[in-house]
Every structure is written in structure tokens, then in C-alpha cells.
Amino acid sequence: KKKIDQYIVQFNQIIKLKKDFLRNSIIVVNYFRINIMHHLIYYYILNCKIIINDTEGAGDKDGFFAVRNIVHLKSFIPILSQYWLWGTNQMNKLPSYLKINGLFLVTGFIRLSKKIFIYKRNKKNILINTNFTIINPKYSTGYQEEIKNAKKDSQTIKDDYVKFEAKKEEIFIKNIKKIILKLPKENFIIRNHPFENENKWKKIFSNYKNVIVRKKGDVLEEINQAKLLIQNNCTTAVEAYYNQTNVISFGWLHSKKYDPIFPLAFSSVEKNVENVVSKIKKNSYTKPRVNKKFLGFYKNLKLNKKDPIDLCVQSILSTKPNKKNKKFNFLFFIYLIKFFIV
């Protein structure tokens, strides 16, 4: 309605665009990490308004990955125009010296927006979402390269975590096979994490007639076709919960030391395979009672009635590009020095 031209560009391709095309734009970026900071500095010098829509908003074991990252990169905060946080919990956790007026906005988890979310339709499949990216990476040669890349991005992946994930994947696969074999009349869809190599899963389940390995389209559409989601440490547990799709977690595989708490909080946590099979046969599932403290990681509890997308649109419209171009100046060198120090 406001006649704003919009372009969706893969981030590692955006630097190829001509600088005059980018100048004075509003750029919405999906995360705030040191490995892309040199790009953000470049856009800032081009007089762009930079908005962070952090797609890792409730990450890590406690949901505060984004907050820790913001504190770590606090020296780069001045180049941002806005930062969209998923929930009030993250905002409350930010140090007081970072709560700059108008910079941080609690939008809620955008993928729970009523404008894009799908509700009950034809629930027929059992959806299984895997999440073993460190063990089965798609964009690198293996976990050792993943560890090296994480270090470049100021993250630490320990060897004991890698061993835990490898063992967990092995047990997860065995349990899934048991469930499939005991329920030959059910349709199973295995959907791997976007950063996982799907070829591995296709090979493992190639001889199972009632199993399809696919990741076509948006996972919300897949959730909408599912009567049950079985997942491993995946945010889709939250999406399925709001989609009125039953969710099950393998409680016996969960580790308080390594695993995030949210998938369990939005799931029916089962103790063994027999319990899972029994519930599927009876079509009787336990709906979790989600504690309000967990909702605070995915919602703006103060603005509960406002839709996340509406909040984001209002934010973009209030962030007007400057009319005058900034001249190339010493700011570029200051931020480049900070980039190499961090």
C-alpha cells in the first residue's frame, strides 16, 4: 500500500548488487553475527537502515543465544536501526545499558503470525523432524569443518557434545525404525533440518514402503498435513503446538546438559517407544500445559493481541531511509578495526 519496492536476496549474493542500487535502502537481515559484519558495515556506510530479524531468537539451551550474541557484539549496535526480538523474555534479559529507545522491538515469533499460519485441514501423516546438523551437515564435509566454522563465528562446539549428538542420532534412528515397523498402515514423512544432508535419511529409509523423505515447501504446510509431529530439539514443536497438531518428544533421549528446553515444553514427553506406539494406535495424545514463562520466549506478552507481522510492518514504515547520502568517512575504518578485534 505504501508502494515500497521489495527485493528478496540471498545474503551471500547481496554484495554483488551495485552500491547505487543499495544506497539509502532499508535492509532486513536474518541474523546478527560477526561473520557478516563487514557486509553490514558496508551497507551502513551506504546510508542503509539495517534491521535485524533474528531467526535464531530463542536459541541454545536456555533461549538466550541472541541476547548473548548481542552483548558480545555490542560495539556494532550503533550501525543498527532496529532489532526484532521474538519474546519479552529476551528483552527483559538484555542489559540495561543496551535498552536503547526504539532500537529493540519485541515482535513475537513471526512464523506464528495469523497472516501466514495454517490451521487444521487434512491431518493424515505422522511427521518426523530430525535435527542433527553437526553430525550430518549439508554445507560442509563433516563435523570437524563445522567446528572450525563455528570458531570463526565466535561459537564453541566441544568434542563431548559431538559424541553425544552422534550417539543420540544412532538411538533416534533405531527408535524411529521400531515405530515405523510396528505401524505399517501409517504414513510417515521424514523431514530433515534444512542444514542436514537429506541423502543420508533417504538411504536409511529407502526400503520402507510407508516412509517418504522430503522437505519440499514450508514446514508449516507439512505440519498442517500431520496428525502427529515427532521431533528432535526443533522449534517446529512450538509451531505444531499453535497449529493444534500433536507433538511428541523422546524424553529418554533428552539431555539437560546439551538440549534446548522448548521442544519438550511444547510436547508430550514420552518415556519409551511403547508409549509412543500406544498413543498413535489409540489416537490419544497428551496436550502439554505450557508454562507462561515459555510463552515469553515466543510472544510479546504485553501486546498479545497484536500480530507479529503487523508489528514488523509498522517498524519498517517507521524506519525511513535518509534522503542525503553520507560521505565515505572514518566510520568505515573504525568499524573495520572493531570487526577484526572481535
mmCIF file of C-alpha atoms in Angstrom:
data_model
loop_
_atom_site.group_PDB
_atom_site.id
_atom_site.type_symbol
_atom_site.label_atom_id
_atom_site.label_comp_id
_atom_site.label_asym_id
_atom_site.label_seq_id
_atom_site.Cartn_x
_atom_site.Cartn_y
_atom_site.Cartn_z
ATOM 1 C CA LYS A 1 0.000 0.000 0.000
ATOM 2 C CA LYS A 2 2.924 2.329 0.667
ATOM 3 C CA LYS A 3 4.447 1.472 -2.737
ATOM 4 C CA ILE A 4 7.773 0.338 -1.305
ATOM 5 C CA ASP A 5 9.824 -1.776 -3.718
ATOM 6 C CA GLN A 6 10.816 -5.046 -2.032
ATOM 7 C CA TYR A 7 13.583 -7.455 -3.021
ATOM 8 C CA ILE A 8 14.410 -10.840 -1.516
ATOM 9 C CA VAL A 9 18.090 -11.627 -1.981
ATOM 10 C CA GLN A 10 20.198 -14.482 -0.644
ATOM 11 C CA PHE A 11 22.593 -12.802 1.764
ATOM 12 C CA ASN A 12 25.822 -14.116 0.242
ATOM 13 C CA GLN A 13 24.678 -12.674 -3.125
ATOM 14 C CA ILE A 14 23.673 -9.196 -1.945
ATOM 15 C CA ILE A 15 27.231 -7.875 -2.073
ATOM 16 C CA LYS A 16 27.138 -8.392 -5.860
ATOM 17 C CA LEU A 17 24.462 -5.726 -6.253
ATOM 18 C CA LYS A 18 25.629 -2.308 -7.376
ATOM 19 C CA LYS A 19 26.162 0.079 -4.488
ATOM 20 C CA ASP A 20 23.917 2.721 -6.076
ATOM 21 C CA PHE A 21 21.087 0.171 -6.080
ATOM 22 C CA LEU A 22 21.562 -0.451 -2.345
ATOM 23 C CA ARG A 23 22.201 3.123 -1.267
ATOM 24 C CA ASN A 24 19.537 4.611 1.067
ATOM 25 C CA SER A 25 17.697 1.296 1.372
ATOM 26 C CA ILE A 26 16.157 -0.492 4.338
ATOM 27 C CA ILE A 27 17.828 -3.888 4.711
ATOM 28 C CA VAL A 28 16.230 -6.599 6.854
ATOM 29 C CA VAL A 29 18.843 -9.219 7.764
ATOM 30 C CA ASN A 30 18.037 -12.584 9.326
ATOM 31 C CA TYR A 31 20.822 -12.681 11.915
ATOM 32 C CA PHE A 32 23.473 -10.615 13.683
ATOM 33 C CA ARG A 33 26.793 -12.452 13.536
ATOM 34 C CA ILE A 34 30.448 -11.464 13.280
ATOM 35 C CA ASN A 35 30.886 -13.418 10.032
ATOM 36 C CA ILE A 36 28.656 -10.959 8.116
ATOM 37 C CA MET A 37 29.574 -7.780 9.991
ATOM 38 C CA HIS A 38 31.836 -6.483 7.217
ATOM 39 C CA HIS A 39 28.790 -6.539 4.898
ATOM 40 C CA LEU A 40 26.617 -4.695 7.418
ATOM 41 C CA ILE A 41 29.322 -2.042 7.861
ATOM 42 C CA TYR A 42 29.412 -1.594 4.086
ATOM 43 C CA TYR A 43 25.638 -1.087 3.946
ATOM 44 C CA TYR A 44 25.788 1.328 6.858
ATOM 45 C CA ILE A 45 28.330 3.451 5.007
ATOM 46 C CA LEU A 46 25.959 3.357 2.008
ATOM 47 C CA ASN A 47 23.423 5.070 4.262
ATOM 48 C CA CYS A 48 21.234 1.979 4.604
ATOM 49 C CA LYS A 49 18.972 1.411 7.571
ATOM 50 C CA ILE A 50 19.722 -2.042 8.962
ATOM 51 C CA ILE A 51 17.029 -4.073 10.722
ATOM 52 C CA ILE A 52 17.849 -7.433 12.299
ATOM 53 C CA ASN A 53 15.083 -10.033 12.196
ATOM 54 C CA ASP A 54 16.872 -12.637 14.306
ATOM 55 C CA THR A 55 15.715 -16.060 13.123
ATOM 56 C CA GLU A 56 17.664 -17.662 15.992
ATOM 57 C CA GLY A 57 15.686 -15.697 18.545
ATOM 58 C CA ALA A 58 15.138 -18.432 21.161
ATOM 59 C CA GLY A 59 18.239 -20.478 20.501
ATOM 60 C CA ASP A 60 20.525 -22.561 22.703
ATOM 61 C CA LYS A 61 19.649 -24.465 25.871
ATOM 62 C CA ASP A 62 18.011 -21.538 27.641
ATOM 63 C CA GLY A 63 16.600 -19.435 24.759
ATOM 64 C CA PHE A 64 19.041 -16.569 25.262
ATOM 65 C CA PHE A 65 21.500 -17.232 22.438
ATOM 66 C CA ALA A 66 20.528 -13.997 20.682
ATOM 67 C CA VAL A 67 20.984 -11.965 23.869
ATOM 68 C CA ARG A 68 24.480 -13.326 24.499
ATOM 69 C CA ASN A 69 25.398 -12.627 20.875
ATOM 70 C CA ILE A 70 24.091 -9.044 21.093
ATOM 71 C CA VAL A 71 26.180 -8.406 24.214
ATOM 72 C CA HIS A 72 29.237 -9.937 22.536
ATOM 73 C CA LEU A 73 28.780 -7.652 19.504
ATOM 74 C CA LYS A 74 27.584 -4.585 21.418
ATOM 75 C CA SER A 75 30.222 -2.349 19.791
ATOM 76 C CA PHE A 76 28.374 -2.793 16.467
ATOM 77 C CA ILE A 77 24.956 -1.817 17.855
ATOM 78 C CA PRO A 78 25.298 1.804 16.547
ATOM 79 C CA ILE A 79 25.062 0.629 12.921
ATOM 80 C CA LEU A 80 21.593 -0.852 13.522
ATOM 81 C CA SER A 81 18.279 0.946 13.133
ATOM 82 C CA GLN A 82 16.185 -1.810 14.752
ATOM 83 C CA TYR A 83 16.485 -5.293 16.173
ATOM 84 C CA TRP A 84 13.400 -7.535 16.302
ATOM 85 C CA LEU A 85 13.305 -9.872 19.278
ATOM 86 C CA TRP A 86 10.969 -12.866 19.458
ATOM 87 C CA GLY A 87 9.802 -12.542 23.050
ATOM 88 C CA THR A 88 9.558 -10.372 26.126
ATOM 89 C CA ASN A 89 11.948 -12.741 27.937
ATOM 90 C CA GLN A 90 14.816 -11.820 25.631
ATOM 91 C CA MET A 91 14.090 -8.108 26.019
ATOM 92 C CA ASN A 92 14.000 -8.412 29.808
ATOM 93 C CA LYS A 93 17.323 -10.271 29.765
ATOM 94 C CA LEU A 94 19.147 -7.552 27.819
ATOM 95 C CA PRO A 95 21.487 -5.450 29.973
ATOM 96 C CA SER A 96 20.010 -2.064 30.882
ATOM 97 C CA TYR A 97 22.769 -0.210 29.003
ATOM 98 C CA LEU A 98 21.631 -1.843 25.738
ATOM 99 C CA LYS A 99 17.953 -0.973 26.032
ATOM 100 C CA ILE A 100 18.196 1.974 23.672
ATOM 101 C CA ASN A 101 14.856 3.675 22.950
ATOM 102 C CA GLY A 102 13.273 2.320 19.790
ATOM 103 C CA LEU A 103 16.157 0.010 18.865
ATOM 104 C CA PHE A 104 14.869 -3.307 20.230
ATOM 105 C CA LEU A 105 11.314 -4.279 19.343
ATOM 106 C CA VAL A 106 9.555 -7.400 20.650
ATOM 107 C CA THR A 107 7.602 -8.632 17.639
ATOM 108 C CA GLY A 108 6.860 -12.170 18.762
ATOM 109 C CA PHE A 109 7.811 -15.245 16.715
ATOM 110 C CA ILE A 110 6.893 -14.098 13.197
ATOM 111 C CA ARG A 111 6.153 -17.633 11.989
ATOM 112 C CA LEU A 112 3.246 -17.752 14.431
ATOM 113 C CA SER A 113 1.590 -14.843 12.627
ATOM 114 C CA LYS A 114 -2.084 -15.398 11.839
ATOM 115 C CA LYS A 115 -1.382 -13.988 8.384
ATOM 116 C CA ILE A 116 0.803 -16.956 7.374
ATOM 117 C CA PHE A 117 -0.174 -19.678 9.806
ATOM 118 C CA ILE A 118 -2.316 -22.595 8.670
ATOM 119 C CA TYR A 119 -4.858 -24.253 10.928
ATOM 120 C CA LYS A 120 -6.498 -27.680 10.874
ATOM 121 C CA ARG A 121 -7.120 -29.164 7.497
ATOM 122 C CA ASN A 122 -6.469 -32.758 6.457
ATOM 123 C CA LYS A 123 -4.479 -34.396 9.257
ATOM 124 C CA LYS A 124 -3.279 -37.760 7.982
ATOM 125 C CA ASN A 125 0.519 -38.134 8.217
ATOM 126 C CA ILE A 126 2.998 -38.691 11.019
ATOM 127 C CA LEU A 127 5.729 -36.108 10.540
ATOM 128 C CA ILE A 128 9.225 -36.792 11.880
ATOM 129 C CA ASN A 129 11.587 -33.824 12.059
ATOM 130 C CA THR A 130 15.282 -34.565 12.538
ATOM 131 C CA ASN A 131 17.900 -32.125 13.774
ATOM 132 C CA PHE A 132 21.451 -33.496 13.701
ATOM 133 C CA THR A 133 23.201 -30.765 11.756
ATOM 134 C CA ILE A 134 26.597 -31.138 13.424
ATOM 135 C CA ILE A 135 26.701 -34.882 12.655
ATOM 136 C CA ASN A 136 25.116 -34.797 9.210
ATOM 137 C CA PRO A 137 25.872 -31.343 7.759
ATOM 138 C CA LYS A 138 24.714 -30.335 4.309
ATOM 139 C CA TYR A 139 27.048 -27.422 3.618
ATOM 140 C CA SER A 140 30.376 -28.831 4.834
ATOM 141 C CA THR A 141 32.402 -32.037 4.729
ATOM 142 C CA GLY A 142 31.698 -33.077 8.320
ATOM 143 C CA TYR A 143 31.619 -32.122 11.990
ATOM 144 C CA GLN A 144 35.315 -31.099 12.078
ATOM 145 C CA GLU A 145 34.699 -28.416 9.457
ATOM 146 C CA GLU A 146 31.548 -27.381 11.340
ATOM 147 C CA ILE A 147 33.649 -26.876 14.494
ATOM 148 C CA LYS A 148 36.164 -24.731 12.592
ATOM 149 C CA ASN A 149 33.397 -22.609 11.067
ATOM 150 C CA ALA A 150 31.795 -22.143 14.487
ATOM 151 C CA LYS A 151 35.063 -20.815 15.908
ATOM 152 C CA LYS A 152 35.207 -18.227 13.105
ATOM 153 C CA ASP A 153 31.718 -17.199 14.187
ATOM 154 C CA SER A 154 32.746 -16.817 17.870
ATOM 155 C CA GLN A 155 30.994 -20.038 18.921
ATOM 156 C CA THR A 156 32.361 -23.052 20.722
ATOM 157 C CA ILE A 157 31.457 -26.661 19.907
ATOM 158 C CA LYS A 158 33.008 -29.156 22.310
ATOM 159 C CA ASP A 159 34.035 -32.697 21.489
ATOM 160 C CA ASP A 160 31.801 -34.208 24.171
ATOM 161 C CA TYR A 161 28.769 -32.537 22.560
ATOM 162 C CA VAL A 162 29.682 -34.023 19.161
ATOM 163 C CA LYS A 163 29.970 -37.512 20.718
ATOM 164 C CA PHE A 164 26.614 -37.052 22.466
ATOM 165 C CA GLU A 165 24.902 -35.995 19.221
ATOM 166 C CA ALA A 166 26.403 -38.921 17.293
ATOM 167 C CA LYS A 167 25.139 -41.431 19.863
ATOM 168 C CA LYS A 168 21.782 -39.708 20.084
ATOM 169 C CA GLU A 169 21.299 -39.834 16.307
ATOM 170 C CA GLU A 170 22.079 -43.554 16.333
ATOM 171 C CA ILE A 171 19.469 -44.263 19.044
ATOM 172 C CA PHE A 172 16.945 -41.891 17.433
ATOM 173 C CA ILE A 173 17.142 -43.802 14.134
ATOM 174 C CA LYS A 174 16.683 -47.163 15.885
ATOM 175 C CA ASN A 175 13.621 -45.886 17.736
ATOM 176 C CA ILE A 176 12.057 -44.400 14.602
ATOM 177 C CA LYS A 177 12.545 -47.715 12.777
ATOM 178 C CA LYS A 178 10.807 -49.570 15.638
ATOM 179 C CA ILE A 179 7.821 -47.213 15.482
ATOM 180 C CA ILE A 180 7.529 -47.484 11.699
ATOM 181 C CA LEU A 181 7.681 -51.288 11.740
ATOM 182 C CA LYS A 182 5.007 -51.515 14.441
ATOM 183 C CA LEU A 183 2.681 -49.192 12.495
ATOM 184 C CA PRO A 184 2.750 -50.434 8.870
ATOM 185 C CA LYS A 185 -0.582 -48.761 7.971
ATOM 186 C CA GLU A 186 0.570 -45.260 8.962
ATOM 187 C CA ASN A 187 2.135 -42.784 6.532
ATOM 188 C CA PHE A 188 5.434 -41.353 7.785
ATOM 189 C CA ILE A 189 7.070 -38.212 6.414
ATOM 190 C CA ILE A 190 10.683 -37.685 7.439
ATOM 191 C CA ARG A 191 11.770 -34.092 7.063
ATOM 192 C CA ASN A 192 15.364 -33.251 7.924
ATOM 193 C CA HIS A 193 16.653 -29.931 9.183
ATOM 194 C CA PRO A 194 17.498 -27.519 6.290
ATOM 195 C CA PHE A 195 21.198 -27.687 7.237
ATOM 196 C CA GLU A 196 21.199 -31.510 7.235
ATOM 197 C CA ASN A 197 22.100 -33.688 4.272
ATOM 198 C CA GLU A 198 18.862 -35.400 3.219
ATOM 199 C CA ASN A 199 20.693 -38.111 1.219
ATOM 200 C CA LYS A 200 21.625 -39.871 4.426
ATOM 201 C CA TRP A 201 17.974 -40.146 5.501
ATOM 202 C CA LYS A 202 16.867 -41.267 2.045
ATOM 203 C CA LYS A 203 19.411 -44.065 2.148
ATOM 204 C CA ILE A 204 18.428 -45.198 5.669
ATOM 205 C CA PHE A 205 14.701 -45.421 4.872
ATOM 206 C CA SER A 206 14.843 -46.391 1.195
ATOM 207 C CA ASN A 207 13.337 -49.852 1.845
ATOM 208 C CA TYR A 208 10.394 -48.670 3.958
ATOM 209 C CA LYS A 209 7.240 -48.526 1.823
ATOM 210 C CA ASN A 210 5.269 -46.315 4.228
ATOM 211 C CA VAL A 211 8.054 -43.705 4.583
ATOM 212 C CA ILE A 212 8.760 -40.654 2.422
ATOM 213 C CA VAL A 213 11.828 -38.473 2.977
ATOM 214 C CA ARG A 214 11.133 -34.964 1.701
ATOM 215 C CA LYS A 215 11.494 -31.322 2.599
ATOM 216 C CA LYS A 216 9.533 -29.641 -0.147
ATOM 217 C CA GLY A 217 7.953 -26.264 0.661
ATOM 218 C CA ASP A 218 7.379 -24.632 4.017
ATOM 219 C CA VAL A 219 7.404 -26.893 7.062
ATOM 220 C CA LEU A 220 4.155 -25.226 8.198
ATOM 221 C CA GLU A 221 2.376 -26.882 5.264
ATOM 222 C CA GLU A 222 3.810 -30.239 6.301
ATOM 223 C CA ILE A 223 2.739 -29.703 9.910
ATOM 224 C CA ASN A 224 -0.723 -28.883 8.667
ATOM 225 C CA GLN A 225 -0.978 -32.280 6.967
ATOM 226 C CA ALA A 226 0.229 -34.117 10.079
ATOM 227 C CA LYS A 227 -1.856 -35.599 12.874
ATOM 228 C CA LEU A 228 1.345 -36.003 14.879
ATOM 229 C CA LEU A 229 4.822 -34.465 14.917
ATOM 230 C CA ILE A 230 7.734 -36.430 16.378
ATOM 231 C CA GLN A 231 10.693 -34.105 16.615
ATOM 232 C CA ASN A 232 14.235 -33.806 17.909
ATOM 233 C CA ASN A 233 15.088 -30.464 19.516
ATOM 234 C CA CYS A 234 13.201 -28.480 16.890
ATOM 235 C CA THR A 235 11.313 -25.177 17.027
ATOM 236 C CA THR A 236 8.642 -26.856 14.898
ATOM 237 C CA ALA A 237 7.364 -28.218 18.224
ATOM 238 C CA VAL A 238 6.241 -24.667 19.020
ATOM 239 C CA GLU A 239 4.720 -24.187 15.565
ATOM 240 C CA ALA A 240 2.890 -27.523 15.764
ATOM 241 C CA TYR A 241 1.558 -26.678 19.215
ATOM 242 C CA TYR A 242 -0.042 -23.474 17.883
ATOM 243 C CA ASN A 243 -1.226 -25.320 14.775
ATOM 244 C CA GLN A 244 -3.174 -27.717 17.013
ATOM 245 C CA THR A 245 -1.015 -30.608 15.827
ATOM 246 C CA ASN A 246 0.003 -33.170 18.442
ATOM 247 C CA VAL A 247 3.705 -33.166 19.338
ATOM 248 C CA ILE A 248 5.815 -35.924 20.875
ATOM 249 C CA SER A 249 9.389 -35.749 22.168
ATOM 250 C CA PHE A 250 11.579 -38.696 23.090
ATOM 251 C CA GLY A 251 12.166 -37.785 26.720
ATOM 252 C CA TRP A 252 14.595 -40.665 27.201
ATOM 253 C CA LEU A 253 16.998 -39.067 24.701
ATOM 254 C CA HIS A 254 16.896 -35.584 26.219
ATOM 255 C CA SER A 255 19.967 -34.179 27.960
ATOM 256 C CA LYS A 256 19.702 -31.192 30.305
ATOM 257 C CA LYS A 257 23.370 -30.517 29.625
ATOM 258 C CA TYR A 258 23.083 -30.175 25.848
ATOM 259 C CA ASP A 259 19.476 -29.940 24.650
ATOM 260 C CA PRO A 260 17.132 -26.916 24.477
ATOM 261 C CA ILE A 261 14.156 -26.957 26.832
ATOM 262 C CA PHE A 262 11.499 -25.544 24.487
ATOM 263 C CA PRO A 263 10.725 -28.552 22.270
ATOM 264 C CA LEU A 264 9.954 -30.516 25.437
ATOM 265 C CA ALA A 265 7.904 -27.704 26.951
ATOM 266 C CA PHE A 266 5.580 -27.696 23.912
ATOM 267 C CA SER A 267 5.453 -31.506 23.597
ATOM 268 C CA SER A 268 4.059 -34.607 25.154
ATOM 269 C CA VAL A 269 7.267 -36.046 26.621
ATOM 270 C CA GLU A 270 7.280 -39.846 26.366
ATOM 271 C CA LYS A 271 9.394 -42.331 28.346
ATOM 272 C CA ASN A 272 9.788 -45.094 25.765
ATOM 273 C CA VAL A 273 8.878 -46.349 22.270
ATOM 274 C CA GLU A 274 5.989 -48.463 23.573
ATOM 275 C CA ASN A 275 4.254 -45.347 24.930
ATOM 276 C CA VAL A 276 4.626 -43.610 21.571
ATOM 277 C CA VAL A 277 3.232 -46.570 19.605
ATOM 278 C CA SER A 278 0.330 -46.976 22.046
ATOM 279 C CA LYS A 279 -0.696 -43.324 21.718
ATOM 280 C CA ILE A 280 -0.579 -43.474 17.932
ATOM 281 C CA LYS A 281 -2.685 -46.655 17.842
ATOM 282 C CA LYS A 282 -5.278 -45.177 20.188
ATOM 283 C CA ASN A 283 -5.053 -41.750 18.520
ATOM 284 C CA SER A 284 -4.894 -40.363 22.039
ATOM 285 C CA TYR A 285 -2.302 -37.725 22.811
ATOM 286 C CA THR A 286 -1.427 -35.640 25.836
ATOM 287 C CA LYS A 287 -1.655 -31.898 25.211
ATOM 288 C CA PRO A 288 1.092 -30.091 27.131
ATOM 289 C CA ARG A 289 0.268 -27.324 29.573
ATOM 290 C CA VAL A 290 2.762 -24.699 28.523
ATOM 291 C CA ASN A 291 4.059 -22.529 31.332
ATOM 292 C CA LYS A 292 3.713 -18.785 30.776
ATOM 293 C CA LYS A 293 7.481 -18.344 31.170
ATOM 294 C CA PHE A 294 7.990 -20.398 27.992
ATOM 295 C CA LEU A 295 5.416 -18.355 26.059
ATOM 296 C CA GLY A 296 7.512 -15.298 26.882
ATOM 297 C CA PHE A 297 10.252 -16.568 24.570
ATOM 298 C CA TYR A 298 7.915 -16.524 21.545
ATOM 299 C CA LYS A 299 5.477 -13.703 22.235
ATOM 300 C CA ASN A 300 5.209 -10.111 23.225
ATOM 301 C CA LEU A 301 3.064 -10.824 26.278
ATOM 302 C CA LYS A 302 2.294 -7.119 26.692
ATOM 303 C CA LEU A 303 0.946 -6.873 23.144
ATOM 304 C CA ASN A 304 -0.632 -10.312 22.916
ATOM 305 C CA LYS A 305 -3.438 -9.237 20.574
ATOM 306 C CA LYS A 306 -1.141 -7.632 18.002
ATOM 307 C CA ASP A 307 0.059 -9.789 15.114
ATOM 308 C CA PRO A 308 3.868 -10.168 14.718
ATOM 309 C CA ILE A 309 3.773 -9.275 11.018
ATOM 310 C CA ASP A 310 1.757 -6.107 11.715
ATOM 311 C CA LEU A 311 4.382 -5.074 14.281
ATOM 312 C CA CYS A 312 7.176 -5.686 11.767
ATOM 313 C CA VAL A 313 5.414 -3.749 9.000
ATOM 314 C CA GLN A 314 4.837 -0.815 11.347
ATOM 315 C CA SER A 315 8.510 -0.995 12.271
ATOM 316 C CA ILE A 316 9.668 -0.874 8.639
ATOM 317 C CA LEU A 317 7.344 2.001 7.780
ATOM 318 C CA SER A 318 8.617 3.995 10.767
ATOM 319 C CA THR A 319 12.232 3.411 9.665
ATOM 320 C CA LYS A 320 12.552 5.909 6.849
ATOM 321 C CA PRO A 321 15.716 5.956 4.708
ATOM 322 C CA ASN A 322 17.766 9.147 4.888
ATOM 323 C CA LYS A 323 17.419 11.446 1.920
ATOM 324 C CA LYS A 324 21.028 12.589 1.923
ATOM 325 C CA ASN A 325 23.917 10.242 1.314
ATOM 326 C CA LYS A 326 26.630 10.042 3.932
ATOM 327 C CA LYS A 327 30.071 10.682 2.559
ATOM 328 C CA PHE A 328 32.649 7.926 2.842
ATOM 329 C CA ASN A 329 34.371 8.716 6.119
ATOM 330 C CA PHE A 330 36.445 7.442 9.011
ATOM 331 C CA LEU A 331 33.482 5.414 10.386
ATOM 332 C CA PHE A 332 34.252 2.693 7.875
ATOM 333 C CA PHE A 333 37.765 2.285 9.275
ATOM 334 C CA ILE A 334 36.583 2.405 12.891
ATOM 335 C CA TYR A 335 34.128 -0.419 12.376
ATOM 336 C CA LEU A 336 36.543 -2.474 10.303
ATOM 337 C CA ILE A 337 39.059 -2.267 13.189
ATOM 338 C CA LYS A 338 36.311 -3.439 15.588
ATOM 339 C CA PHE A 339 35.458 -6.247 13.200
ATOM 340 C CA PHE A 340 38.998 -7.618 13.260
ATOM 341 C CA ILE A 341 39.344 -7.179 17.043
ATOM 342 C CA VAL A 342 36.130 -9.156 17.760
#
